[in-house]
mmCIF file of C-alpha atoms in Angstrom:
data_model
loop_
_atom_site.group_PDB
_atom_site.id
_atom_site.type_symbol
_atom_site.label_atom_id
_atom_site.label_comp_id
_atom_site.label_asym_id
_atom_site.label_seq_id
_atom_site.Cartn_x
_atom_site.Cartn_y
_atom_site.Cartn_z
ATOM 1 C CA MET A 21 -42.216 10.190 3.556
ATOM 2 C CA SER A 22 -39.894 11.981 5.927
ATOM 3 C CA LYS A 23 -41.372 14.696 8.120
ATOM 4 C CA TYR A 24 -38.435 16.961 7.284
ATOM 5 C CA ASN A 25 -37.688 18.079 3.724
ATOM 6 C CA VAL A 26 -34.477 19.864 2.763
ATOM 7 C CA PRO A 27 -34.660 20.091 -1.041
ATOM 8 C CA ALA A 28 -31.059 21.145 -1.653
ATOM 9 C CA LEU A 29 -29.750 18.358 0.566
ATOM 10 C CA GLU A 30 -32.036 15.785 -1.001
ATOM 11 C CA LYS A 31 -30.871 16.829 -4.478
ATOM 12 C CA SER A 32 -27.252 16.622 -3.361
ATOM 13 C CA ILE A 33 -27.780 13.097 -2.050
ATOM 14 C CA ALA A 34 -29.494 12.081 -5.301
ATOM 15 C CA ILE A 35 -26.559 13.453 -7.303
ATOM 16 C CA LEU A 36 -24.018 11.644 -5.121
ATOM 17 C CA ASN A 37 -25.929 8.385 -5.437
ATOM 18 C CA LEU A 38 -25.897 8.773 -9.213
ATOM 19 C CA ILE A 39 -22.229 9.621 -9.699
ATOM 20 C CA ALA A 40 -21.167 6.933 -7.226
ATOM 21 C CA THR A 41 -21.820 4.428 -10.029
ATOM 22 C CA PRO A 42 -18.324 2.938 -10.581
ATOM 23 C CA GLN A 43 -18.760 2.184 -14.293
ATOM 24 C CA LYS A 44 -19.467 5.770 -15.394
ATOM 25 C CA ASN A 45 -18.624 9.414 -14.742
ATOM 26 C CA TYR A 46 -21.339 12.047 -15.235
ATOM 27 C CA SER A 47 -21.307 15.553 -16.686
ATOM 28 C CA VAL A 48 -23.646 18.312 -15.483
ATOM 29 C CA THR A 49 -25.882 17.722 -18.516
ATOM 30 C CA GLU A 50 -26.042 13.980 -17.912
ATOM 31 C CA VAL A 51 -26.946 14.480 -14.238
ATOM 32 C CA HIS A 52 -29.664 16.911 -15.343
ATOM 33 C CA ARG A 53 -31.069 14.373 -17.801
ATOM 34 C CA GLU A 54 -30.960 11.453 -15.395
ATOM 35 C CA LEU A 55 -32.434 13.209 -12.364
ATOM 36 C CA GLY A 56 -34.513 16.001 -13.866
ATOM 37 C CA ILE A 57 -32.754 18.625 -11.760
ATOM 38 C CA SER A 58 -32.074 21.928 -13.490
ATOM 39 C CA LYS A 59 -28.575 22.392 -14.909
ATOM 40 C CA THR A 60 -28.054 25.507 -12.803
ATOM 41 C CA THR A 61 -28.868 23.631 -9.614
ATOM 42 C CA VAL A 62 -26.748 20.641 -10.611
ATOM 43 C CA PHE A 63 -23.797 22.901 -11.423
ATOM 44 C CA SER A 64 -24.128 24.813 -8.139
ATOM 45 C CA ILE A 65 -24.336 21.647 -6.035
ATOM 46 C CA LEU A 66 -21.410 19.980 -7.786
ATOM 47 C CA LYS A 67 -19.323 23.137 -7.479
ATOM 48 C CA VAL A 68 -19.796 23.190 -3.709
ATOM 49 C CA LEU A 69 -19.185 19.446 -3.394
ATOM 50 C CA GLU A 70 -16.018 19.829 -5.457
ATOM 51 C CA GLU A 71 -14.721 22.585 -3.185
ATOM 52 C CA TYR A 72 -14.988 20.171 -0.252
ATOM 53 C CA ASP A 73 -13.370 17.289 -2.207
ATOM 54 C CA ILE A 74 -16.583 15.283 -1.980
ATOM 55 C CA VAL A 75 -16.625 15.015 -5.771
ATOM 56 C CA LYS A 76 -13.848 15.395 -8.338
ATOM 57 C CA LYS A 77 -14.061 16.661 -11.921
ATOM 58 C CA ASN A 78 -11.902 15.138 -14.646
ATOM 59 C CA ASP A 79 -10.460 16.802 -17.752
ATOM 60 C CA HIS A 80 -13.655 16.019 -19.680
ATOM 61 C CA GLY A 81 -15.881 17.919 -17.255
ATOM 62 C CA GLU A 82 -17.265 14.713 -15.769
ATOM 63 C CA TYR A 83 -17.679 14.084 -12.062
ATOM 64 C CA LYS A 84 -16.858 11.157 -9.816
ATOM 65 C CA ILE A 85 -16.703 10.550 -6.092
ATOM 66 C CA GLY A 86 -13.897 12.476 -4.385
ATOM 67 C CA VAL A 87 -11.430 11.652 -1.651
ATOM 68 C CA LYS A 88 -13.423 13.307 1.143
ATOM 69 C CA LEU A 89 -16.339 10.936 0.663
ATOM 70 C CA TYR A 90 -13.850 8.069 0.776
ATOM 71 C CA GLU A 91 -12.497 9.478 4.055
ATOM 72 C CA LEU A 92 -16.021 9.624 5.440
ATOM 73 C CA GLY A 93 -16.472 6.022 4.394
ATOM 74 C CA MET A 94 -13.213 5.161 6.104
ATOM 75 C CA ALA A 95 -14.664 6.704 9.268
ATOM 76 C CA TYR A 96 -17.284 3.965 9.143
ATOM 77 C CA ILE A 97 -14.583 1.389 8.562
ATOM 78 C CA SER A 98 -12.761 2.726 11.612
ATOM 79 C CA GLU A 99 -15.925 2.012 13.598
ATOM 80 C CA VAL A 100 -15.626 -1.573 12.423
ATOM 81 C CA ASP A 101 -11.884 -1.191 13.127
ATOM 82 C CA ILE A 102 -10.114 -3.049 10.367
ATOM 83 C CA VAL A 103 -7.058 -3.614 12.546
ATOM 84 C CA LYS A 104 -9.107 -5.438 15.187
ATOM 85 C CA VAL A 105 -10.892 -7.458 12.531
ATOM 86 C CA ALA A 106 -7.621 -8.405 10.853
ATOM 87 C CA ARG A 107 -5.398 -8.967 13.874
ATOM 88 C CA SER A 108 -6.179 -12.618 14.626
ATOM 89 C CA HIS A 109 -5.880 -13.478 10.932
ATOM 90 C CA LEU A 110 -2.485 -11.767 10.729
ATOM 91 C CA GLU A 111 -1.257 -13.623 13.797
ATOM 92 C CA LYS A 112 -2.398 -16.959 12.398
ATOM 93 C CA LEU A 113 -0.656 -16.283 9.075
ATOM 94 C CA MET A 114 2.562 -15.343 10.877
ATOM 95 C CA GLU A 115 2.441 -18.485 13.018
ATOM 96 C CA ILE A 116 1.834 -20.772 10.033
ATOM 97 C CA THR A 117 4.408 -19.222 7.701
ATOM 98 C CA GLY A 118 7.039 -17.901 10.106
ATOM 99 C CA TYR A 119 7.211 -14.623 8.175
ATOM 100 C CA THR A 120 6.551 -11.051 9.259
ATOM 101 C CA VAL A 121 3.022 -9.999 8.286
ATOM 102 C CA HIS A 122 1.830 -6.468 7.522
ATOM 103 C CA LEU A 123 -1.532 -4.760 7.070
ATOM 104 C CA GLY A 124 -1.573 -1.574 5.001
ATOM 105 C CA VAL A 125 -3.965 1.006 3.553
ATOM 106 C CA LEU A 126 -3.669 3.718 0.934
ATOM 107 C CA ASP A 127 -3.660 7.189 2.503
ATOM 108 C CA GLU A 128 -3.127 10.418 0.544
ATOM 109 C CA GLY A 129 -1.460 8.550 -2.283
ATOM 110 C CA GLU A 130 0.943 6.658 -0.035
ATOM 111 C CA LEU A 131 1.046 3.222 1.526
ATOM 112 C CA LEU A 132 0.383 3.502 5.263
ATOM 113 C CA TYR A 133 1.310 0.559 7.489
ATOM 114 C CA VAL A 134 -1.422 0.082 10.090
ATOM 115 C CA ASP A 135 -0.393 -3.202 11.730
ATOM 116 C CA LYS A 136 2.548 -5.578 11.939
ATOM 117 C CA VAL A 137 2.979 -9.058 13.405
ATOM 118 C CA GLU A 138 6.455 -10.586 13.478
ATOM 119 C CA PRO A 139 7.883 -13.919 14.611
ATOM 120 C CA ASN A 140 10.379 -14.199 17.441
ATOM 121 C CA THR A 141 13.461 -14.597 15.270
ATOM 122 C CA PHE A 142 16.720 -12.729 14.790
ATOM 123 C CA ILE A 143 15.436 -11.236 11.523
ATOM 124 C CA ARG A 144 13.734 -7.889 12.075
ATOM 125 C CA PHE A 145 12.366 -5.343 9.627
ATOM 126 C CA SER A 146 12.290 -1.614 10.300
ATOM 127 C CA THR A 147 8.615 -1.261 9.411
ATOM 128 C CA TYR A 148 6.056 -0.176 12.027
ATOM 129 C CA PRO A 149 2.401 0.945 12.215
ATOM 130 C CA GLY A 150 2.306 4.572 11.101
ATOM 131 C CA LEU A 151 5.160 4.215 8.624
ATOM 132 C CA ARG A 152 4.494 5.650 5.172
ATOM 133 C CA SER A 153 5.983 4.402 1.914
ATOM 134 C CA GLU A 154 5.695 5.100 -1.785
ATOM 135 C CA PHE A 155 3.124 2.639 -3.040
ATOM 136 C CA HIS A 156 5.058 1.355 -6.060
ATOM 137 C CA ILE A 157 7.885 -0.229 -4.058
ATOM 138 C CA THR A 158 5.871 -2.576 -1.815
ATOM 139 C CA SER A 159 3.553 -5.488 -2.498
ATOM 140 C CA LEU A 160 1.098 -3.879 -0.066
ATOM 141 C CA GLY A 161 0.970 -0.713 -2.148
ATOM 142 C CA LYS A 162 1.049 -2.341 -5.559
ATOM 143 C CA VAL A 163 -1.853 -4.665 -4.843
ATOM 144 C CA ILE A 164 -4.020 -1.713 -3.748
ATOM 145 C CA ALA A 165 -2.878 0.326 -6.757
ATOM 146 C CA ALA A 166 -3.941 -2.513 -9.049
ATOM 147 C CA TYR A 167 -7.593 -1.923 -8.117
ATOM 148 C CA LEU A 168 -7.638 1.880 -8.367
ATOM 149 C CA ASP A 169 -9.453 3.469 -11.277
ATOM 150 C CA GLU A 170 -7.078 4.853 -13.874
ATOM 151 C CA ASP A 171 -7.717 8.524 -13.126
ATOM 152 C CA GLU A 172 -6.901 8.097 -9.454
ATOM 153 C CA LEU A 173 -3.828 6.031 -10.278
ATOM 154 C CA ASN A 174 -2.574 8.617 -12.774
ATOM 155 C CA ASN A 175 -3.161 11.459 -10.324
ATOM 156 C CA ILE A 176 -1.171 9.732 -7.597
ATOM 157 C CA ILE A 177 1.717 8.939 -9.920
ATOM 158 C CA ALA A 178 1.691 12.504 -11.287
ATOM 159 C CA ALA A 179 1.942 13.818 -7.736
ATOM 160 C CA LYS A 180 4.270 11.224 -6.198
ATOM 161 C CA GLY A 181 6.226 9.858 -9.157
ATOM 162 C CA LEU A 182 7.803 6.425 -9.480
ATOM 163 C CA THR A 183 11.089 7.012 -7.715
ATOM 164 C CA LYS A 184 13.916 4.529 -8.211
ATOM 165 C CA HIS A 185 15.091 2.899 -4.973
ATOM 166 C CA THR A 186 16.938 -0.168 -6.235
ATOM 167 C CA PRO A 187 17.920 -1.562 -9.655
ATOM 168 C CA ASN A 188 14.672 -3.579 -9.494
ATOM 169 C CA THR A 189 12.329 -0.630 -8.923
ATOM 170 C CA ILE A 190 9.786 -0.174 -11.720
ATOM 171 C CA THR A 191 9.918 3.475 -12.775
ATOM 172 C CA ASP A 192 8.326 3.316 -16.221
ATOM 173 C CA LEU A 193 4.591 4.108 -16.151
ATOM 174 C CA LYS A 194 3.653 1.753 -18.982
ATOM 175 C CA GLU A 195 5.582 -1.124 -17.422
ATOM 176 C CA PHE A 196 4.088 -0.366 -14.004
ATOM 177 C CA LYS A 197 0.559 -0.534 -15.396
ATOM 178 C CA GLN A 198 1.327 -3.856 -17.056
ATOM 179 C CA VAL A 199 2.450 -5.181 -13.679
ATOM 180 C CA LEU A 200 -0.801 -3.953 -12.125
ATOM 181 C CA LEU A 201 -2.774 -5.817 -14.781
ATOM 182 C CA LYS A 202 -0.968 -9.031 -13.876
ATOM 183 C CA ILE A 203 -1.692 -8.409 -10.203
ATOM 184 C CA ARG A 204 -5.422 -8.145 -10.885
ATOM 185 C CA GLU A 205 -5.357 -11.262 -13.028
ATOM 186 C CA ARG A 206 -3.718 -13.439 -10.389
ATOM 187 C CA GLY A 207 -5.006 -11.688 -7.245
ATOM 188 C CA TYR A 208 -1.673 -11.005 -5.526
ATOM 189 C CA ALA A 209 1.415 -8.818 -5.884
ATOM 190 C CA ILE A 210 5.122 -9.593 -5.767
ATOM 191 C CA GLU A 211 7.758 -7.168 -4.534
ATOM 192 C CA ASP A 212 11.174 -8.450 -5.601
ATOM 193 C CA GLU A 213 13.786 -6.250 -3.895
ATOM 194 C CA GLU A 214 12.161 -3.153 -5.409
ATOM 195 C CA GLY A 215 12.196 -1.079 -2.230
ATOM 196 C CA GLU A 216 15.262 -2.561 -0.547
ATOM 197 C CA ILE A 217 17.876 -5.048 -1.686
ATOM 198 C CA GLY A 218 17.596 -8.304 0.243
ATOM 199 C CA VAL A 219 13.862 -7.965 0.975
ATOM 200 C CA LYS A 220 10.989 -9.662 -0.853
ATOM 201 C CA CYS A 221 7.288 -9.752 -0.095
ATOM 202 C CA LEU A 222 3.905 -10.934 -1.332
ATOM 203 C CA GLY A 223 0.692 -8.916 -0.973
ATOM 204 C CA ALA A 224 -3.029 -9.643 -1.372
ATOM 205 C CA PRO A 225 -6.042 -7.273 -1.400
ATOM 206 C CA VAL A 226 -8.620 -6.852 1.349
ATOM 207 C CA PHE A 227 -12.108 -5.790 0.253
ATOM 208 C CA ASN A 228 -14.925 -3.986 2.030
ATOM 209 C CA GLY A 229 -18.002 -4.279 -0.146
ATOM 210 C CA ARG A 230 -16.648 -3.986 -3.683
ATOM 211 C CA LYS A 231 -13.707 -1.728 -2.853
ATOM 212 C CA VAL A 232 -10.144 -2.609 -1.893
ATOM 213 C CA VAL A 233 -9.606 -0.943 1.477
ATOM 214 C CA ALA A 234 -6.389 -2.586 2.628
ATOM 215 C CA SER A 235 -3.796 -5.218 1.845
ATOM 216 C CA VAL A 236 -1.966 -7.978 3.667
ATOM 217 C CA SER A 237 1.620 -9.021 3.027
ATOM 218 C CA VAL A 238 4.235 -11.510 4.122
ATOM 219 C CA VAL A 239 7.809 -10.270 4.017
ATOM 220 C CA GLY A 240 11.127 -12.033 4.344
ATOM 221 C CA HIS A 241 14.774 -11.966 3.437
ATOM 222 C CA SER A 242 15.326 -12.672 -0.261
ATOM 223 C CA SER A 243 17.290 -15.815 0.541
ATOM 224 C CA MET A 244 14.404 -17.250 2.559
ATOM 225 C CA LEU A 245 11.130 -16.107 0.967
ATOM 226 C CA ASP A 246 10.157 -17.836 -2.269
ATOM 227 C CA VAL A 247 7.670 -15.485 -3.969
ATOM 228 C CA TRP A 248 6.561 -18.321 -6.261
ATOM 229 C CA ASN A 249 5.671 -20.700 -3.409
ATOM 230 C CA VAL A 250 2.098 -21.740 -4.271
ATOM 231 C CA ASP A 251 1.246 -22.828 -0.734
ATOM 232 C CA LEU A 252 2.432 -19.505 0.700
ATOM 233 C CA ILE A 253 0.475 -17.544 -1.916
ATOM 234 C CA ASN A 254 -2.673 -19.538 -1.160
ATOM 235 C CA ARG A 255 -2.325 -18.976 2.577
ATOM 236 C CA LEU A 256 -1.836 -15.245 2.024
ATOM 237 C CA GLN A 257 -4.878 -14.985 -0.259
ATOM 238 C CA ASN A 258 -6.988 -17.023 2.149
ATOM 239 C CA THR A 259 -6.020 -14.690 4.979
ATOM 240 C CA ALA A 260 -6.927 -11.589 2.958
ATOM 241 C CA GLY A 261 -10.149 -13.302 1.865
ATOM 242 C CA ASN A 262 -11.147 -14.149 5.436
ATOM 243 C CA ILE A 263 -10.604 -10.560 6.536
ATOM 244 C CA SER A 264 -12.624 -9.371 3.546
ATOM 245 C CA LYS A 265 -15.512 -11.655 4.484
ATOM 246 C CA GLU A 266 -15.669 -10.154 7.959
ATOM 247 C CA LEU A 267 -15.792 -6.691 6.378
ATOM 248 C CA GLY A 268 -18.667 -7.684 4.088
ATOM 249 C CA ALA A 269 -16.831 -8.178 0.794
ATOM 250 C CA GLN A 270 -18.743 -8.830 -2.405
ATOM 251 C CA LYS A 271 -17.633 -10.089 -5.814
ATOM 252 C CA ILE A 272 -15.594 -7.334 -7.456
ATOM 253 C CA ASN A 273 -15.406 -5.906 -10.946
ATOM 254 C CA GLN A 274 -12.294 -7.233 -12.714
ATOM 255 C CA ASP A 275 -12.236 -4.590 -15.483
ATOM 256 C CA LYS A 276 -8.734 -3.856 -16.663
ATOM 257 C CA PHE A 277 -7.002 -0.571 -17.361
#
């Protein structure tokens, strides 16, 4: 047993470990029953954790892990440095396919580009590391969105909307969720001139543990990139899979919305 005992902290850690279970959200009463901690203490701890965005309460009074804990987890990922891990894989994919390759993450409900590798051709795209985009108009964003839990997805859409950018942009929530289901079933996303006319891309998820932490895409002019090219899709998925392996990916839960 540890030499140092901080009861409130130990109870907080026990509560976080419990509600981190991905298959279930917990109410104050359920936490009390599972851990044997008084309801008053559970309520007080969760209230403080909620104020710091470490946990989040849904409309049913149930708690789940909040964005701040995810950010703390991302701090660990930054120690691993996902860009450094991914870079050689991105370069190899670009060299094999001849297409521009991106690496992206979800940040504050938006797609954030964190790396880009492009071939030495006359075709250039205006993307760059640090660029932000609405997540529903890119394959990078859609493939990450496909693995979010429904509450988080709904919250992002409620805050950001599904803005129309081209005639191909999906702006209907029900239709968008159906697309996300298909993405999870096949393991990759297609963006067919939804953000910009003349541009198509394919995206695949990158996992750390059991969570999607990033995505990889190939992008090209619509006249040159065939989004149904099986060989290209396989190469993209293999690249994302190889990056995931280096990050310690495990088999994921394929539950649908």
